[in-house]
Amino acid sequence: MASPDWDIEDHQWRPTCFPHMRKAKLDRDEFLKDPKNKVIHSYVTALADLDAPKKALPLLQDKCRIGKYDRAIQSCLQERPGSRVLSLGAGTGILQLLAARGGAAHICAFERSHMLFRMAKQSMAANQHLLDTSVIHLVDRPLHMCYSQRPVEASAEYGEPVQLDEEADVLITDMFDHNVLGMRVLDAVDHAAKHILRPGAVILPAKVHVKAMLVDMRIGKVSGLDLSYLNSYRWHPQHEKLYVHRKSYLRISAPFDVCTIDLQTRVDALTTSGDEEDSVESILNSEKVETLQVEAQKSGCWNAVLMWFHLELDKDTTLASWDPTTDENNTMDGFGSSWGQAVQYIDETTVQGGESILLQVRQDQHQIYFETDPPQSRPHHAWVPRWHFDMVLDEQRNSTYENAVKNAIQLKRDMGQHPVQVLDVGAGSGLLSMISARAGADYVTGAEISAHMCDVGVLSEVMNGFAAKCTIVNQDSRYMDVLRKPDGTAPDMKRKADILVYEVFDSGLIGEGALHLVHHAQQKLLQENATLVPMAATVYAQPLEMRIKDVSGLDFQQANRWRWRPDYEGMELERCKDAWFPLAESSPVFDFDFYDIEGCMRNHEKRFEAKVSRSGTFNAIAFWFKLYLDEETVLDTSPYGNKGATWQQAIQFFEEVRVEEGDSLWLIAKHDSYGISFEVDDSTIDRMSCRTGVPQYDPVWFQRVHRVQQLNKELMKAVAQNPREYRSFAIAAVQMGSRPWDLDMDTDPAADFCTRFMS
């Protein structure tokens, strides 16, 4: 057998992301010379393309965003009858359909995503009976390879350029993300202005006004315990997308103006400049650096810049991606809620109320970047998934677990047990371990598979004075034992534990392997009379209609084919009540008694009836659980209660079926030891008569998913088996996440891929 081509240093290596990497330009050709980089680039691009239609669905449910675009488009076309329109980012198809309804003589629409292009075509076909879609021309070539008057050069990658019939009078785009410029909107606008728009053309929106405020988004005391070390993992290679009305934060400054991007001036300059590149450059000024003085309204510590924007669609219509007053009146009606807000994390800085803070703003073609004085320099080696922050800040979860742990320890004391040892599986930040020690446990062993979270847990226990009682083992608990290893290695635990505390549940209860962890613990790590916290769970299921019908009077039912995924997904139903309604009462489907773990591990199937109480289209099942921590203490993740932020509900999508009030919908619930799933009992329905005409999924998308999954298996196998392969992949991921636009990538998918490797 050949020896491995890597050594221990390769195995211990961690990727590093420096803040200054966002300013260091990448050479695309040089990056893609490496065959591995080329494969990774293609893989991430393919993933982004496959995810794009599903990520576009919230736009179709954003009434404010669509309504204001509709108003501005109608007003523009009334003032300029017979206009030829250029739509950039055809996406869902909504903008070109609104323009067609507004009376545009011709609409040329571009969409660089293959899957979004299909989505737009389907939207056009679905609305042929409502308006004249023949005026819409969906172009299946990249925008930069098309022109009207000023030719563009041929490309070895894309072939010969395409000449369009005529120049356009109006440009409409919503190629904006939470980063503002992360979808490379300025590149698209500049090319359109140089090669497709006629002089005097107008653009919607005309201007983009960027706003920001300084905020404190740190974690401090949680349940009376200091978890501030977790803040060192609160960073992002770009601006993180958040919905801040769902998050806990403290405002350090008032909102302030960051910059204004004048798209109309940009278009005017480029459509009238001819070949005078120097004059164009002086107007566009591709990189702008400005120093702002921001006053701190209160004393404290800030660690983030919260950014949002206002689109000036016309002189009467402004569309914002956030309104700071929403925190006060708890409404989302006044802004485009589908964008989210951008957060750039900064090294923690203490300020006094009234103090002036110098903040440098760098705005170039692709990003708006904030720098402090002195500049940020802390390197980052790991990224912690954001659900960790939501989880530790869930006071309901924390207090409920603490009550149950106290009860369990007191019960052991009452039975004469001394000492009391606790095993905390999935210890994470060490919070439940410290809660157990504070509740009276003599010794606590935490098992945590993530090395990064072990670092957090160990330091948190030291900072809170529990280092003598708490130990965290960086190991999968399924490989732990109380016996000395054959090679003489000391056991992972000195003796078996009296209490098992574990919080390793996903939205679907058992998807993170909770049953396997409890099963191994009972066999190897627990006393025979050990107490389990939690002790049991019940899963409930409910059929739903969760689909898009009409959008601004247009038919978008075909967009629902892009919802489906083979597995369930987490969703906070209580936060999107306008997007769904129940078709029947909820039903209990599975009871898990964790003391009978052998029974829980067996595959189980249950057929149950859902009596339809409201006519509609069945296309989803929501399921959630009650977690019984002990006989008296319960956590409920129902969308109808007052649950905390830790868990969402699990949603599984199906092919659409029409149902009528009074019908019996027969469903089959299944579970193995790793997950819960549902099926429709097809023997009880006539699908041909119940279909809506919307397929379960797009067939072309499904085929490409299968091909990408095969590539994913090969890549992950290489990464898992060889640390040097992981190293090369991680370096490429960090480069892509830091400067995606240099590699012709959008910001979000590249940053997401980077954080996957950093976690």
Short mmCIF file of C-alpha atoms in Angstrom, two decimals, residues 428-670:
data_model
loop_
_atom_site.label_atom_id
_atom_site.label_comp_id
_atom_site.label_asym_id
_atom_site.label_seq_id
_atom_site.Cartn_x
_atom_site.Cartn_y
_atom_site.Cartn_z
CA GLY A 428 -21.11 23.58 20.67
CA SER A 429 -20.41 26.81 22.54
CA GLY A 430 -20.48 24.95 25.86
CA LEU A 431 -23.64 26.72 27.00
CA LEU A 432 -25.56 23.61 28.11
CA SER A 433 -22.40 22.18 29.71
CA MET A 434 -22.00 25.33 31.81
CA ILE A 435 -25.71 25.39 32.63
CA SER A 436 -25.36 21.80 33.86
CA ALA A 437 -22.34 22.67 36.00
CA ARG A 438 -24.12 25.71 37.43
CA ALA A 439 -27.15 23.54 38.21
CA GLY A 440 -25.01 21.31 40.44
CA ALA A 441 -23.37 18.67 38.25
CA ASP A 442 -20.03 17.59 39.70
CA TYR A 443 -18.46 17.00 36.31
CA VAL A 444 -19.55 17.62 32.72
CA THR A 445 -18.04 16.12 29.57
CA GLY A 446 -19.01 17.84 26.33
CA ALA A 447 -18.63 16.13 22.97
CA GLU A 448 -18.34 18.40 19.92
CA ILE A 449 -17.32 17.31 16.43
CA SER A 450 -16.43 20.82 15.18
CA ALA A 451 -12.92 21.94 16.11
CA HIS A 452 -13.97 25.59 15.75
CA MET A 453 -16.85 25.23 18.18
CA CYS A 454 -14.59 23.33 20.58
CA ASP A 455 -12.33 26.40 20.64
CA VAL A 456 -15.35 28.55 21.50
CA GLY A 457 -16.58 26.12 24.15
CA VAL A 458 -13.23 25.72 25.91
CA LEU A 459 -12.60 29.46 26.12
CA SER A 460 -16.17 30.15 27.22
CA GLU A 461 -15.85 27.64 30.06
CA VAL A 462 -12.56 29.20 31.15
CA MET A 463 -13.99 32.74 31.01
CA ASN A 464 -16.96 31.70 33.13
CA GLY A 465 -14.95 29.79 35.74
CA PHE A 466 -16.12 26.28 34.84
CA ALA A 467 -12.83 24.88 33.54
CA ALA A 468 -12.47 22.66 36.62
CA LYS A 469 -15.87 21.06 36.12
CA CYS A 470 -16.27 21.05 32.34
CA THR A 471 -14.25 19.34 29.63
CA ILE A 472 -14.97 19.44 25.91
CA VAL A 473 -13.77 16.58 23.72
CA ASN A 474 -13.30 17.34 20.02
CA GLN A 475 -14.79 14.09 18.80
CA ASP A 476 -17.90 12.53 17.34
CA SER A 477 -19.58 11.06 20.42
CA ARG A 478 -20.31 7.86 18.48
CA TYR A 479 -16.59 7.04 18.68
CA MET A 480 -16.18 7.81 22.39
CA ASP A 481 -15.80 5.21 25.10
CA VAL A 482 -15.09 4.88 28.82
CA LEU A 483 -12.57 2.10 28.16
CA ARG A 484 -8.89 2.51 27.48
CA LYS A 485 -8.12 2.16 23.76
CA PRO A 486 -6.19 -0.90 22.48
CA ASP A 487 -3.16 1.31 21.78
CA GLY A 488 -3.10 2.47 25.40
CA THR A 489 -4.79 5.83 24.80
CA ALA A 490 -6.73 7.04 27.82
CA PRO A 491 -10.54 6.71 27.72
CA ASP A 492 -12.62 9.69 26.60
CA MET A 493 -14.55 9.67 29.89
CA LYS A 494 -13.43 8.40 33.30
CA ARG A 495 -16.79 6.77 33.96
CA LYS A 496 -20.25 6.52 32.48
CA ALA A 497 -22.51 9.55 32.82
CA ASP A 498 -25.63 9.79 34.97
CA ILE A 499 -27.40 12.35 32.77
CA LEU A 500 -27.36 12.85 29.00
CA VAL A 501 -28.07 16.39 27.81
CA TYR A 502 -28.31 16.83 24.07
CA GLU A 503 -29.65 19.41 21.65
CA VAL A 504 -28.85 17.96 18.24
CA PHE A 505 -32.21 18.44 16.55
CA ASP A 506 -32.88 20.07 13.20
CA SER A 507 -36.22 21.43 11.97
CA GLY A 508 -37.26 17.87 11.11
CA LEU A 509 -36.18 16.56 14.56
CA ILE A 510 -33.87 13.66 13.65
CA GLY A 511 -32.04 14.98 10.57
CA GLU A 512 -28.80 15.65 12.45
CA GLY A 513 -28.45 12.05 13.62
CA ALA A 514 -29.92 12.50 17.11
CA LEU A 515 -31.14 8.89 17.28
CA HIS A 516 -27.69 7.50 16.50
CA LEU A 517 -26.05 9.73 19.10
CA VAL A 518 -28.47 8.63 21.82
CA HIS A 519 -28.19 4.99 20.74
CA HIS A 520 -24.40 4.96 21.08
CA ALA A 521 -24.50 6.91 24.34
CA GLN A 522 -26.90 4.39 25.90
CA GLN A 523 -24.71 1.50 24.80
CA LYS A 524 -21.29 2.90 25.73
CA LEU A 525 -21.41 6.14 27.71
CA LEU A 526 -24.39 6.11 30.12
CA GLN A 527 -25.30 4.37 33.35
CA GLU A 528 -28.24 1.97 33.10
CA ASN A 529 -30.46 4.35 35.07
CA ALA A 530 -29.24 7.49 33.29
CA THR A 531 -31.66 10.38 32.77
CA LEU A 532 -32.17 11.71 29.25
CA VAL A 533 -32.80 15.41 28.62
CA PRO A 534 -34.92 15.44 26.49
CA MET A 535 -36.78 12.21 27.12
CA ALA A 536 -39.26 12.09 24.21
CA ALA A 537 -40.72 13.92 21.22
CA THR A 538 -43.91 13.98 19.15
CA VAL A 539 -43.96 15.00 15.49
CA TYR A 540 -46.99 16.75 13.98
CA ALA A 541 -47.79 17.21 10.28
CA GLN A 542 -50.18 19.43 8.35
CA PRO A 543 -50.95 19.71 4.61
CA LEU A 544 -50.61 23.22 3.18
CA GLU A 545 -51.12 25.29 0.10
CA MET A 546 -47.93 27.31 -0.36
CA ARG A 547 -47.81 28.60 -3.90
CA ILE A 548 -47.79 31.68 -6.06
CA LYS A 549 -50.91 32.36 -8.13
CA ASP A 550 -51.19 35.78 -9.70
CA VAL A 551 -48.68 38.59 -9.30
CA SER A 552 -49.95 42.09 -10.05
CA GLY A 553 -52.73 40.54 -12.16
CA LEU A 554 -50.35 38.25 -14.08
CA ASP A 555 -50.30 34.44 -14.00
CA PHE A 556 -47.19 33.08 -12.26
CA GLN A 557 -48.41 29.64 -11.25
CA GLN A 558 -45.71 27.96 -13.33
CA ALA A 559 -43.09 29.46 -11.01
CA ASN A 560 -44.15 26.91 -8.38
CA ARG A 561 -42.29 24.13 -10.20
CA TRP A 562 -39.06 25.70 -8.95
CA ARG A 563 -39.91 25.15 -5.26
CA TRP A 564 -39.36 21.41 -5.14
CA ARG A 565 -36.29 19.82 -3.58
CA PRO A 566 -35.78 16.12 -2.77
CA ASP A 567 -35.45 16.85 0.97
CA TYR A 568 -37.39 18.97 3.40
CA GLU A 569 -36.23 22.50 4.15
CA GLY A 570 -36.54 24.75 7.18
CA MET A 571 -38.93 27.70 7.04
CA GLU A 572 -40.39 30.06 9.63
CA LEU A 573 -44.06 29.80 8.76
CA GLU A 574 -45.08 32.23 11.48
CA ARG A 575 -43.13 34.98 9.68
CA CYS A 576 -44.72 34.47 6.24
CA LYS A 577 -48.39 33.83 7.02
CA ASP A 578 -49.52 35.51 3.78
CA ALA A 579 -47.62 32.91 1.73
CA TRP A 580 -49.52 29.79 2.89
CA PHE A 581 -52.66 28.45 4.49
CA PRO A 582 -53.52 25.07 6.07
CA LEU A 583 -55.79 22.69 4.19
CA ALA A 584 -56.56 20.46 7.19
CA GLU A 585 -55.93 20.18 10.90
CA SER A 586 -52.50 19.05 12.06
CA SER A 587 -52.05 15.40 13.02
CA PRO A 588 -49.56 13.66 15.32
CA VAL A 589 -47.61 11.22 13.16
CA PHE A 590 -44.71 9.87 15.24
CA ASP A 591 -43.93 9.50 18.93
CA PHE A 592 -40.28 9.01 19.89
CA ASP A 593 -39.49 7.62 23.34
CA PHE A 594 -35.73 8.16 23.56
CA TYR A 595 -35.45 5.70 26.45
CA ASP A 596 -36.62 3.05 23.96
CA ILE A 597 -33.94 4.04 21.48
CA GLU A 598 -33.92 0.61 19.82
CA GLY A 599 -37.55 1.12 18.90
CA CYS A 600 -36.86 4.64 17.64
CA MET A 601 -34.09 3.38 15.35
CA ARG A 602 -36.39 0.98 13.49
CA ASN A 603 -37.84 2.19 10.19
CA HIS A 604 -41.48 3.09 10.60
CA GLU A 605 -44.35 3.96 8.28
CA LYS A 606 -47.75 5.39 9.12
CA ARG A 607 -50.72 6.05 6.86
CA PHE A 608 -53.00 8.84 8.06
CA GLU A 609 -55.98 10.82 6.86
CA ALA A 610 -56.09 14.60 6.55
CA LYS A 611 -59.69 15.79 6.31
CA VAL A 612 -59.65 18.82 4.00
CA SER A 613 -61.24 21.81 5.74
CA ARG A 614 -60.59 24.37 2.99
CA SER A 615 -60.52 23.96 -0.78
CA GLY A 616 -57.21 24.70 -2.44
CA THR A 617 -54.11 23.20 -4.00
CA PHE A 618 -52.11 20.80 -1.88
CA ASN A 619 -48.39 21.12 -2.61
CA ALA A 620 -46.61 20.97 0.76
CA ILE A 621 -46.54 19.33 4.16
CA ALA A 622 -45.29 21.23 7.17
CA PHE A 623 -44.13 19.25 10.16
CA TRP A 624 -42.81 20.23 13.55
CA PHE A 625 -42.35 18.69 16.98
CA LYS A 626 -42.92 18.92 20.69
CA LEU A 627 -39.79 18.12 22.66
CA TYR A 628 -40.44 16.69 26.13
CA LEU A 629 -37.38 17.54 28.20
CA ASP A 630 -38.99 15.88 31.21
CA GLU A 631 -42.50 15.11 32.42
CA GLU A 632 -43.27 18.80 32.97
CA THR A 633 -41.01 20.72 30.58
CA VAL A 634 -41.87 21.04 26.88
CA LEU A 635 -40.49 22.93 23.88
CA ASP A 636 -42.92 23.34 20.97
CA THR A 637 -41.85 24.36 17.44
CA SER A 638 -45.40 24.79 16.11
CA PRO A 639 -46.03 27.78 13.81
CA TYR A 640 -49.11 28.57 15.88
CA GLY A 641 -47.31 29.06 19.18
CA ASN A 642 -44.71 31.43 20.56
CA LYS A 643 -41.56 29.50 19.74
CA GLY A 644 -38.01 30.82 19.90
CA ALA A 645 -35.57 31.38 17.04
CA THR A 646 -33.71 28.06 17.26
CA TRP A 647 -35.96 25.89 15.12
CA GLN A 648 -37.97 26.50 12.01
CA GLN A 649 -40.69 24.21 10.73
CA ALA A 650 -39.76 21.55 8.17
CA ILE A 651 -41.44 21.82 4.74
CA GLN A 652 -41.58 19.09 2.11
CA PHE A 653 -42.96 20.01 -1.33
CA PHE A 654 -45.01 17.77 -3.64
CA GLU A 655 -46.53 17.75 -7.09
CA GLU A 656 -49.64 19.92 -6.92
CA VAL A 657 -53.04 18.31 -6.33
CA ARG A 658 -56.38 20.13 -6.23
CA VAL A 659 -58.48 19.31 -3.17
CA GLU A 660 -61.99 20.31 -2.14
CA GLU A 661 -63.43 20.93 1.29
CA GLY A 662 -64.59 17.62 2.74
CA ASP A 663 -62.12 15.50 0.75
CA SER A 664 -59.99 12.90 2.47
CA LEU A 665 -56.32 13.35 1.68
CA TRP A 666 -54.47 10.15 2.57
CA LEU A 667 -50.80 10.60 3.35
CA ILE A 668 -47.97 8.27 4.32
CA ALA A 669 -45.38 9.35 6.89
CA LYS A 670 -42.07 7.49 7.01
#
